[in-house]
PDB file of C-alpha atoms in Angstrom:
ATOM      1  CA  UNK A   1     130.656 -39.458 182.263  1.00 51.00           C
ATOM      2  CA  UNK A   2     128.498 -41.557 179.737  1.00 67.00           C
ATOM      3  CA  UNK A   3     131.945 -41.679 177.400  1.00 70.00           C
ATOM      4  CA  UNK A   4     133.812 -42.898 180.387  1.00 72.00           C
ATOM      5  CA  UNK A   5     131.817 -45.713 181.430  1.00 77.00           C
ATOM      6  CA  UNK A   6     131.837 -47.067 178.070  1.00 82.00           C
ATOM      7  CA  UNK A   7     135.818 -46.589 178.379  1.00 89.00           C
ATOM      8  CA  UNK A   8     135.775 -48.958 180.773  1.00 86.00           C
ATOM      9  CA  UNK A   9     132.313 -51.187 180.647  1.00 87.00           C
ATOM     10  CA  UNK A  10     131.507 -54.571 181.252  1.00 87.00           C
ATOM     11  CA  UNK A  11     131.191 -57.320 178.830  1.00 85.00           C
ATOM     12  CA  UNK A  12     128.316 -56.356 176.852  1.00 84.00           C
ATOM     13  CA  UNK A  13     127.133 -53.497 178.818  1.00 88.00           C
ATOM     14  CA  UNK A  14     127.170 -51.456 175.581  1.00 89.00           C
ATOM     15  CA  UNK A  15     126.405 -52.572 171.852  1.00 90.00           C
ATOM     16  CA  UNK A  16     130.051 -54.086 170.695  1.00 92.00           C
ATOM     17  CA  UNK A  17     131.654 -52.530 168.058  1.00 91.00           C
ATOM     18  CA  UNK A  18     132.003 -55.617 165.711  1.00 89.00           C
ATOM     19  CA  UNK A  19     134.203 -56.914 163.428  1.00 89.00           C
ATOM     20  CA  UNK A  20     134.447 -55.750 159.607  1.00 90.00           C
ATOM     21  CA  UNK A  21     131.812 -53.073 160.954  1.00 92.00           C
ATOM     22  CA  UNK A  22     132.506 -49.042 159.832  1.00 93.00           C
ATOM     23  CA  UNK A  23     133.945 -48.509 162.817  1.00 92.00           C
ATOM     24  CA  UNK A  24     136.709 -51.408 163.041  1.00 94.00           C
ATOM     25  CA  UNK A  25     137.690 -50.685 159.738  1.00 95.00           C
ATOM     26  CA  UNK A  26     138.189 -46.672 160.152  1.00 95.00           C
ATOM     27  CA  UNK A  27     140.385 -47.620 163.036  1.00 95.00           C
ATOM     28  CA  UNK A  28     142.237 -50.691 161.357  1.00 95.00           C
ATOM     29  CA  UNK A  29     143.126 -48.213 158.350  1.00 96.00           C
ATOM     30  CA  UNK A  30     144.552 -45.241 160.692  1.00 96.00           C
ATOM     31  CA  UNK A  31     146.686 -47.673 162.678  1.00 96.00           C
ATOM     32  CA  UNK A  32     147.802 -49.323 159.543  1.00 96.00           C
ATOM     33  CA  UNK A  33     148.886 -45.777 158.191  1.00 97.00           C
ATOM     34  CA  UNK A  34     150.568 -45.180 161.599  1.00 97.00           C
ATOM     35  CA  UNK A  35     152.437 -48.622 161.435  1.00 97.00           C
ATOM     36  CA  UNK A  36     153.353 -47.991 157.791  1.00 96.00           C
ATOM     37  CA  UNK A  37     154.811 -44.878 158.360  1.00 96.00           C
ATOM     38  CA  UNK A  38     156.661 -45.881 161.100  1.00 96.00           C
ATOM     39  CA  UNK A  39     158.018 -48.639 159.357  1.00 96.00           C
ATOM     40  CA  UNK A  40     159.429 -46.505 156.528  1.00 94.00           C
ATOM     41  CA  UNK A  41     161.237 -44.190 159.146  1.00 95.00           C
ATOM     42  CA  UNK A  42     162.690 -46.893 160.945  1.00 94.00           C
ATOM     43  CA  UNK A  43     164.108 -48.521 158.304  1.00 91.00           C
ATOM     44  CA  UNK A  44     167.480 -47.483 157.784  1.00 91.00           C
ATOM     45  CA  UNK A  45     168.018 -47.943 162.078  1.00 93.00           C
ATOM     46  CA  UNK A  46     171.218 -49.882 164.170  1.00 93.00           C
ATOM     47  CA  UNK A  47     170.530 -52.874 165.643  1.00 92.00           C
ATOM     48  CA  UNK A  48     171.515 -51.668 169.046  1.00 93.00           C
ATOM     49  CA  UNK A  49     169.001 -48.888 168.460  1.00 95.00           C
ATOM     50  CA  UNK A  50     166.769 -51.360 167.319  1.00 96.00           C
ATOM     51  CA  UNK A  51     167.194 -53.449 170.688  1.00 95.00           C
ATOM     52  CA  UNK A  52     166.689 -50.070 172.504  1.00 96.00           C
ATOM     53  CA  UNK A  53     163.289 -49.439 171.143  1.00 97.00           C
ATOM     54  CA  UNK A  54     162.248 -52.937 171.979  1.00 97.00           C
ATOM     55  CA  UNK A  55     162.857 -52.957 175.719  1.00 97.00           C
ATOM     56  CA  UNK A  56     160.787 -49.581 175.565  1.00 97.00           C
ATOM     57  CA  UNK A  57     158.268 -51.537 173.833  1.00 97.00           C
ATOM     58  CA  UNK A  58     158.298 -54.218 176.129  1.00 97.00           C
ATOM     59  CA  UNK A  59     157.830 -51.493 179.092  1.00 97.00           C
ATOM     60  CA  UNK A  60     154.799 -49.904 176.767  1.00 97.00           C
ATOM     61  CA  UNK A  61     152.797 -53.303 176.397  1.00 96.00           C
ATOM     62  CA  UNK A  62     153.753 -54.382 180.078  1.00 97.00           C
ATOM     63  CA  UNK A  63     151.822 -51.565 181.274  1.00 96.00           C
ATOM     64  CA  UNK A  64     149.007 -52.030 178.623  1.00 94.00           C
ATOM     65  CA  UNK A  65     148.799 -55.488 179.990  1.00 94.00           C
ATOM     66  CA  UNK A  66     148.592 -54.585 183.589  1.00 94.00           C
ATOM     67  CA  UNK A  67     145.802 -51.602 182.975  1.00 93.00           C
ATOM     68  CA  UNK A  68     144.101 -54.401 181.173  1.00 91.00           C
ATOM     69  CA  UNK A  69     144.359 -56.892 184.258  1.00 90.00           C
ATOM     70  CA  UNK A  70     143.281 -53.813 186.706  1.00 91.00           C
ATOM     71  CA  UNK A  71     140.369 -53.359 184.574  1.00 90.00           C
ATOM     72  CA  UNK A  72     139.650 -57.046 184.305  1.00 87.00           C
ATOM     73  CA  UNK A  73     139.482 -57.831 188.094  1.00 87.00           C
ATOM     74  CA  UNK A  74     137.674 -54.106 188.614  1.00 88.00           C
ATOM     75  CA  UNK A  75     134.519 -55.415 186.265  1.00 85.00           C
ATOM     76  CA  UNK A  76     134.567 -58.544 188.592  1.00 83.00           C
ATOM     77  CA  UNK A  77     135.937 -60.440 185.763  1.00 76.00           C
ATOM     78  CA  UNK A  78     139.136 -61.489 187.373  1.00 70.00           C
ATOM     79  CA  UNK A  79     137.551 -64.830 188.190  1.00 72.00           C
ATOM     80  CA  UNK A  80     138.138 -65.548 184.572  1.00 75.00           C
ATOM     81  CA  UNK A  81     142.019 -66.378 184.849  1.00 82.00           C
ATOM     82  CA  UNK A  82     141.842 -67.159 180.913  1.00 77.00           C
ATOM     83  CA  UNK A  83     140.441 -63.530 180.629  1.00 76.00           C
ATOM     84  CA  UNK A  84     143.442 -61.826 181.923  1.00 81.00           C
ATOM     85  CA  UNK A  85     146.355 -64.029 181.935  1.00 86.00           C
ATOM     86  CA  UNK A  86     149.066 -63.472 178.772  1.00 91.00           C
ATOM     87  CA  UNK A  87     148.887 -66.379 177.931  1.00 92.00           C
ATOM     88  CA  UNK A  88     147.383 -66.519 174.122  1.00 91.00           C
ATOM     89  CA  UNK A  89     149.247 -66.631 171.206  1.00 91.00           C
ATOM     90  CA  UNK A  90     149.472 -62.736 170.669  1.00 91.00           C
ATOM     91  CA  UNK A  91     150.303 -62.852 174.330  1.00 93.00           C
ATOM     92  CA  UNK A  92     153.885 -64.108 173.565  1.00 95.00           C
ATOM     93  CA  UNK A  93     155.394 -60.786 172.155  1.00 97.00           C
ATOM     94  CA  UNK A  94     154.971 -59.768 176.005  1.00 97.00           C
ATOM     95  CA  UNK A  95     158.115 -62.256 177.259  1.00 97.00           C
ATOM     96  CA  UNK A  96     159.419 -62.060 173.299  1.00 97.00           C
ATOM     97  CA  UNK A  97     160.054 -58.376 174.011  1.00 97.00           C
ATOM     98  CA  UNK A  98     162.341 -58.903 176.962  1.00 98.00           C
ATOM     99  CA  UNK A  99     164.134 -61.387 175.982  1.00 97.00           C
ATOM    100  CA  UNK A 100     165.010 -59.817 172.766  1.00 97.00           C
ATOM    101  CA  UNK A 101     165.632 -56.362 174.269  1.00 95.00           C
ATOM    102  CA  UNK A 102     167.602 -57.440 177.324  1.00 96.00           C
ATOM    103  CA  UNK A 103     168.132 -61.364 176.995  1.00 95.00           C
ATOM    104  CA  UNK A 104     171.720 -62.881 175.659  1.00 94.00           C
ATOM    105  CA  UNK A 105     172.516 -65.445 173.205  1.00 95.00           C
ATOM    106  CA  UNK A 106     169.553 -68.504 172.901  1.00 96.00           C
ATOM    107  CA  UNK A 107     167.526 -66.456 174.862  1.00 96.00           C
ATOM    108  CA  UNK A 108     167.626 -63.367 172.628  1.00 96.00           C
ATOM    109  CA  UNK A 109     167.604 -65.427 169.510  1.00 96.00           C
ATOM    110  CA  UNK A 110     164.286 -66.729 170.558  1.00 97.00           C
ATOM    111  CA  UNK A 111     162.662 -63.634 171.376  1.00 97.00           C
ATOM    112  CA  UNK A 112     163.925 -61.898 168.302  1.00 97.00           C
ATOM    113  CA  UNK A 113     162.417 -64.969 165.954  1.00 96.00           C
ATOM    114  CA  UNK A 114     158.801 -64.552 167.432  1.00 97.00           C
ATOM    115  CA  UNK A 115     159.100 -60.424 166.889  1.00 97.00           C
ATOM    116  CA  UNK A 116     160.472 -60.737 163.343  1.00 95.00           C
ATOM    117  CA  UNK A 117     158.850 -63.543 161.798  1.00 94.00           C
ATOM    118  CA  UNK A 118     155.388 -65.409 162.814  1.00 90.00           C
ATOM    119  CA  UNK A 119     155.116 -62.717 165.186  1.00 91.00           C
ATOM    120  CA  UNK A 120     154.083 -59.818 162.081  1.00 95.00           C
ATOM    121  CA  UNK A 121     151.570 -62.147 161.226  1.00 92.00           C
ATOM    122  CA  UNK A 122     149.611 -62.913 164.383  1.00 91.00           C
ATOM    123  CA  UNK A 123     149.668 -59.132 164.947  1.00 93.00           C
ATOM    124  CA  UNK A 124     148.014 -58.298 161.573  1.00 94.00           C
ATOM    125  CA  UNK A 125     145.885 -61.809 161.586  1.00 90.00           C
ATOM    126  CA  UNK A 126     144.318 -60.021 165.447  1.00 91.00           C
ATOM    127  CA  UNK A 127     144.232 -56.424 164.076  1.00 94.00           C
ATOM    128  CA  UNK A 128     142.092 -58.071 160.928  1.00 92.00           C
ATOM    129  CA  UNK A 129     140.195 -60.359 162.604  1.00 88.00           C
ATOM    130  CA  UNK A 130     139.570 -58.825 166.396  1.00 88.00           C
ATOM    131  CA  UNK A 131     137.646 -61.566 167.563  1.00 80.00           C
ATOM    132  CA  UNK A 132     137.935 -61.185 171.586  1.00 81.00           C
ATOM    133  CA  UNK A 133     137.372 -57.286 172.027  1.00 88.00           C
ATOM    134  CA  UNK A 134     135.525 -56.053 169.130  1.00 91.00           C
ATOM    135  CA  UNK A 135     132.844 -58.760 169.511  1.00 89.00           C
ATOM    136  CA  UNK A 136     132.365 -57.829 173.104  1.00 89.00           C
ATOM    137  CA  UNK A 137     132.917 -54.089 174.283  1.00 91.00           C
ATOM    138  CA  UNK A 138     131.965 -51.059 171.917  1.00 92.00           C
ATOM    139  CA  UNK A 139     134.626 -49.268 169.828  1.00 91.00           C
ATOM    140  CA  UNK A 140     136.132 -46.545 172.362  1.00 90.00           C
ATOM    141  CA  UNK A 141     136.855 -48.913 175.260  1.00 93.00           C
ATOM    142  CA  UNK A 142     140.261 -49.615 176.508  1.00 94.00           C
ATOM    143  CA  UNK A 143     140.097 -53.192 175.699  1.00 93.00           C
ATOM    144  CA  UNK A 144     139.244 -52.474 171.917  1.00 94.00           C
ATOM    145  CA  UNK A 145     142.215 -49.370 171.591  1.00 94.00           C
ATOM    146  CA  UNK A 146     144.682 -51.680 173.762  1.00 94.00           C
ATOM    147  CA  UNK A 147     144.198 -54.171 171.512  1.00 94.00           C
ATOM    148  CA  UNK A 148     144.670 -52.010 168.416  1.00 95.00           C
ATOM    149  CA  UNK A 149     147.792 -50.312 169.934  1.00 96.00           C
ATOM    150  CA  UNK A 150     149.501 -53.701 170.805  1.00 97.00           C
ATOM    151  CA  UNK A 151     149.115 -55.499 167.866  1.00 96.00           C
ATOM    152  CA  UNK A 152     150.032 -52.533 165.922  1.00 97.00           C
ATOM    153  CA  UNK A 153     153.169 -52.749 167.900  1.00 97.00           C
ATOM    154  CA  UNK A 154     153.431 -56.694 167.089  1.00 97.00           C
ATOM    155  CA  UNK A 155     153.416 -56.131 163.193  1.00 97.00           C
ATOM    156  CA  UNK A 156     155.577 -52.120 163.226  1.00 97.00           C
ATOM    157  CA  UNK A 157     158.868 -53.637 165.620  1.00 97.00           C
ATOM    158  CA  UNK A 158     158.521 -56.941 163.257  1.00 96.00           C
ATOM    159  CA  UNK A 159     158.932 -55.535 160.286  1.00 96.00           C
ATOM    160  CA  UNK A 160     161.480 -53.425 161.780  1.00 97.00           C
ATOM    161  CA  UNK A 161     163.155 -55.938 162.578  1.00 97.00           C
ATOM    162  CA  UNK A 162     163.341 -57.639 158.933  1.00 95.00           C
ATOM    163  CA  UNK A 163     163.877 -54.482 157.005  1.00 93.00           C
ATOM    164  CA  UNK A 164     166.637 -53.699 159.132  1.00 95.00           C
ATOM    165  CA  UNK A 165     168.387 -57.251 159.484  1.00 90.00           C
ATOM    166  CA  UNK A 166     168.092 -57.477 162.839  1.00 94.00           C
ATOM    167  CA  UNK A 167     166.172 -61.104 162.079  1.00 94.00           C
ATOM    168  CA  UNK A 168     165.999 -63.308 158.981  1.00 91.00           C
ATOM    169  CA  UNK A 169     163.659 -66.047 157.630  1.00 92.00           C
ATOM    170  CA  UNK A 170     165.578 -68.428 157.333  1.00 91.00           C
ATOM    171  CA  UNK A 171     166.266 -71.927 159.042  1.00 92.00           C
ATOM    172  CA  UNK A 172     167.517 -70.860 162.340  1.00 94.00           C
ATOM    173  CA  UNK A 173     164.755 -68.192 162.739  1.00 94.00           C
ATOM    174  CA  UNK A 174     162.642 -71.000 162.170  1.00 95.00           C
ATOM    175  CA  UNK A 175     163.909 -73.536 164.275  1.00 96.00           C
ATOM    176  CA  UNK A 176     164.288 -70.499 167.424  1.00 96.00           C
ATOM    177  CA  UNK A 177     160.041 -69.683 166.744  1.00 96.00           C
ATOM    178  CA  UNK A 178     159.099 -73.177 166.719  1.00 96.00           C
ATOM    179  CA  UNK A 179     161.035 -74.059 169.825  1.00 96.00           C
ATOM    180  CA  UNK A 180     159.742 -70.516 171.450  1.00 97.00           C
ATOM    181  CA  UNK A 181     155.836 -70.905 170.069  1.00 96.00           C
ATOM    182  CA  UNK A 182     156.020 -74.498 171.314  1.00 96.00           C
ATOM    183  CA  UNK A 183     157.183 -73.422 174.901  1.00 96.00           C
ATOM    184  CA  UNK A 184     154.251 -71.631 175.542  1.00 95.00           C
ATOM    185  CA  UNK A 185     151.915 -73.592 173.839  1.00 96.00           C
ATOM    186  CA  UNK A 186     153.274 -76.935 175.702  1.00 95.00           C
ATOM    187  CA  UNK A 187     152.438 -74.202 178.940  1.00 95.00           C
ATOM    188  CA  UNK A 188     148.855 -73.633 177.451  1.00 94.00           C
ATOM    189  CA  UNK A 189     147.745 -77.661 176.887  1.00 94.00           C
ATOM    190  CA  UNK A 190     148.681 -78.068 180.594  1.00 94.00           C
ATOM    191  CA  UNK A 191     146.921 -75.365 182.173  1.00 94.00           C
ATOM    192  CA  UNK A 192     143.672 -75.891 179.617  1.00 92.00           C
ATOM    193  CA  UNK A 193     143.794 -80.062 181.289  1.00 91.00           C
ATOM    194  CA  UNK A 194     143.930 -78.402 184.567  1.00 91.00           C
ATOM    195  CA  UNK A 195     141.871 -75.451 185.022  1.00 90.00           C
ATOM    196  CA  UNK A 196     139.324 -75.692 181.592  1.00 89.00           C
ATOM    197  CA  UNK A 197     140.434 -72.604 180.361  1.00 90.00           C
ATOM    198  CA  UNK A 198     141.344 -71.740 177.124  1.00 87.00           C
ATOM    199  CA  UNK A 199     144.333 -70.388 176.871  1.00 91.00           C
ATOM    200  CA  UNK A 200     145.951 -70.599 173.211  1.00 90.00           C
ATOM    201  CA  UNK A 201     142.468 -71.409 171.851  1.00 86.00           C
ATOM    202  CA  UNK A 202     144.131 -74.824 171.948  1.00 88.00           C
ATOM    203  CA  UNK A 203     141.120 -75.981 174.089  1.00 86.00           C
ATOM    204  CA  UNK A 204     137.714 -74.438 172.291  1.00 81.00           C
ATOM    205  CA  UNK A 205     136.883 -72.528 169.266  1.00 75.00           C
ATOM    206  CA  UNK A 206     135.363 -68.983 171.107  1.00 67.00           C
ATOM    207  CA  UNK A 207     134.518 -66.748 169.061  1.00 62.00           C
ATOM    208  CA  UNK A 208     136.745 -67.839 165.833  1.00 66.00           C
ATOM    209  CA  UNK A 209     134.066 -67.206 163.732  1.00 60.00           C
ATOM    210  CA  UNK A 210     134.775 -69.798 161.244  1.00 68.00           C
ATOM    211  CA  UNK A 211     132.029 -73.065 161.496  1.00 72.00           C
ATOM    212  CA  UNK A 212     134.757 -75.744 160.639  1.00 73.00           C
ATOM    213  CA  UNK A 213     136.574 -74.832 163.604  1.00 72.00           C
ATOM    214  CA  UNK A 214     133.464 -75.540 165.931  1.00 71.00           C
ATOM    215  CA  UNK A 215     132.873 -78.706 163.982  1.00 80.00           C
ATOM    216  CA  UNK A 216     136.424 -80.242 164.325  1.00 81.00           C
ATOM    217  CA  UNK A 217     136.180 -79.412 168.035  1.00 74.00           C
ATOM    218  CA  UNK A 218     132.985 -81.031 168.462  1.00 76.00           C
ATOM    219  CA  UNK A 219     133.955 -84.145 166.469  1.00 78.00           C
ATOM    220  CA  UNK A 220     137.773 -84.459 168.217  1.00 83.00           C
ATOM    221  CA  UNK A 221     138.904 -82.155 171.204  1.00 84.00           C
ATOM    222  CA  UNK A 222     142.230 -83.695 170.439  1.00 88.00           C
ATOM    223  CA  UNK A 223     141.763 -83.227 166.760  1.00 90.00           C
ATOM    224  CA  UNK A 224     141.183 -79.621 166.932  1.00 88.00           C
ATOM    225  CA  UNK A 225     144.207 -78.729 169.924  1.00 91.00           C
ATOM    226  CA  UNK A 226     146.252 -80.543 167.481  1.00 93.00           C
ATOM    227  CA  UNK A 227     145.152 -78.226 164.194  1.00 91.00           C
ATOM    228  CA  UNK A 228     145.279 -75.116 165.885  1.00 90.00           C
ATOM    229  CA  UNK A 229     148.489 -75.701 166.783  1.00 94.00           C
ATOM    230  CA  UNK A 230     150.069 -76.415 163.298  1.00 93.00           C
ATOM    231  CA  UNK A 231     147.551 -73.270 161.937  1.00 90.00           C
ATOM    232  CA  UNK A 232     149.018 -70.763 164.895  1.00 89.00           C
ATOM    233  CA  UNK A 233     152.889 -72.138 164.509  1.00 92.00           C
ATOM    234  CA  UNK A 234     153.582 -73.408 161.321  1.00 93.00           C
ATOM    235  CA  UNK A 235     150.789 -71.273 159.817  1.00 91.00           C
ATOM    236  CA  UNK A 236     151.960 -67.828 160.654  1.00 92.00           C
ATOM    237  CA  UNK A 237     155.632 -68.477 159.834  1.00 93.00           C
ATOM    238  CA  UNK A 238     154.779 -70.136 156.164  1.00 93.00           C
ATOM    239  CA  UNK A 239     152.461 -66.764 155.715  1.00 92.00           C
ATOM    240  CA  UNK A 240     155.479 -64.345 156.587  1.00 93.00           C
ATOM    241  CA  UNK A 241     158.156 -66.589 154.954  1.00 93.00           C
ATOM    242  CA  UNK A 242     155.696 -66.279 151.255  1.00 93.00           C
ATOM    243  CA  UNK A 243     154.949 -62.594 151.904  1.00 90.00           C
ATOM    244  CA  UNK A 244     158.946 -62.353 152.150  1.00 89.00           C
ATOM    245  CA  UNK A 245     159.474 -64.553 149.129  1.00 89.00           C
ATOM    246  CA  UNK A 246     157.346 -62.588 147.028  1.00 90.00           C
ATOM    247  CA  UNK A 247     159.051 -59.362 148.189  1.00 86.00           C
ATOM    248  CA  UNK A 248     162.416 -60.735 147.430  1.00 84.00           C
ATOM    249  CA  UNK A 249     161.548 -61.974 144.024  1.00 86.00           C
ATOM    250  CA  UNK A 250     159.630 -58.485 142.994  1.00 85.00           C
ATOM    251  CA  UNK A 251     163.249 -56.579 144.030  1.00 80.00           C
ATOM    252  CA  UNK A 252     165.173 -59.386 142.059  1.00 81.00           C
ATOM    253  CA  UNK A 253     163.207 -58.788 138.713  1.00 79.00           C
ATOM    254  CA  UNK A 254     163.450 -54.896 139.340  1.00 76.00           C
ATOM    255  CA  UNK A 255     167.312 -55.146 139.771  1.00 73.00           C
ATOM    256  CA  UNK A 256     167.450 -56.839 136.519  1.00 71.00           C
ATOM    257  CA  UNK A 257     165.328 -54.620 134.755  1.00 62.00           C
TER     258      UNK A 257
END
């Protein structure tokens, strides 16, 4: 019983499990084994199979979501509509999924350049850096392993995705996850003027645990909506497009050798 109401306490009912603490790094290894693995057996897939596995994918992480909202509004947190709405950057693969798995044309394009570029990083950036769940609920609670599983799920169908061919980085890809990332955040600004949440982070610093951040917000709300933009956007995709570039230049000198 004690083990269950820990699976599914309150806001700091229970000592959180922290970040960089023995525990969040245990877990972070075995799921980065898992995604690894998976990666290396998925690599030689079919597109179409590809597309397959992402509509189950976008099933999976609909229904992590909607546990997630269940427990929100349960804990009396449902108040909090920036608490349980998918609506933060990680948020995106959600609607990414299903467009890429059973969208056409544009649509699909768009989805797919969120999964396979920028997308690999904000999985791995959240599975590094768990600032929302592992600050606030211990280390077996469904918050903490949903967030572990999803991200997971964010940087494994990614990389699928480039190893395979299904997406590129390149200029289009680019172009499709600005105009996609942009969407959403455009969606986020609005609803932050409106309701004071913090959707995106766009708004207020939480728990980034970096002091610049806070000061930038405190000096310019404006300022800092406008930096964590070009960090979360145009951040992630320069960090995947290197990570490729150094991939692709390692294989070049080994084909010559």
């Amino acid at each position: 019983m004690n083990i269950m109401s820990r699976f599914f306490c309150k806001e700091y009912e229970y000592p959180p499990v922290g970040m960089f603490s023995l525990g969040h790094i245990l877990i972070l290894i075995l799921f980065l084994i898992i995604v690894a693995f998976s990666c290396y057996q998925c690599r030689k897939l079919k597109e179409e199979t590809i597309l397959k596995m992402t509509r189950i994918i976008a099933i999976v992480v609909t229904c992590l979501e909607i546990g997630k909202i269940i427990i929100q509004h349960i804990n009396g947190e449902g108040a909090l509509i920036d608490h349980w709405i998918p609506l933060y950057f990680c948020s995106m693969f959600i609607y990414a999924t299903y467009m890429a798995g059973f969208g056409k044309g544009i649509i699909r394009d768009l989805g797919k350049a969120f999964i396979g570029t920028g997308g690999i990083m904000a999985g791995l950036s959240f599975l590094l850096f768990p600032t929302t769940s592992f600050t606030m609920y211990p280390l077996f609670h469904y918050f903490c392993l949903y967030s572990m599983i999803y991200h997971s799920l964010m940087v494994f169908l990614g990389i699928t995705y480039l190893l395979n061919g299904v997406e590129k980085i390149e200029k289009k890809s680019f172009i499709d996850y600005i105009i996609f990332c942009t969407f959403f955040c455009v969606i986020a600004i609005i609803v932050n003027a409106i309701w004071d949440t913090n959707f995106m982070f766009l708004k207020r610093a939480g728990n980034i645990p970096i002091r610049l951040v806070a000061k930038i917000e405190e000096f310019s709300p404006v300022l800092f909506t406008i930096g964590m933009y070009i960090v979360c956007v145009f951040g992630t995709y320069f960090l995947i497009w290197l990570v490729c570039l150094i991939v692709n230049q390692i294989k070049k000198k080994k084909s010559v050798a």
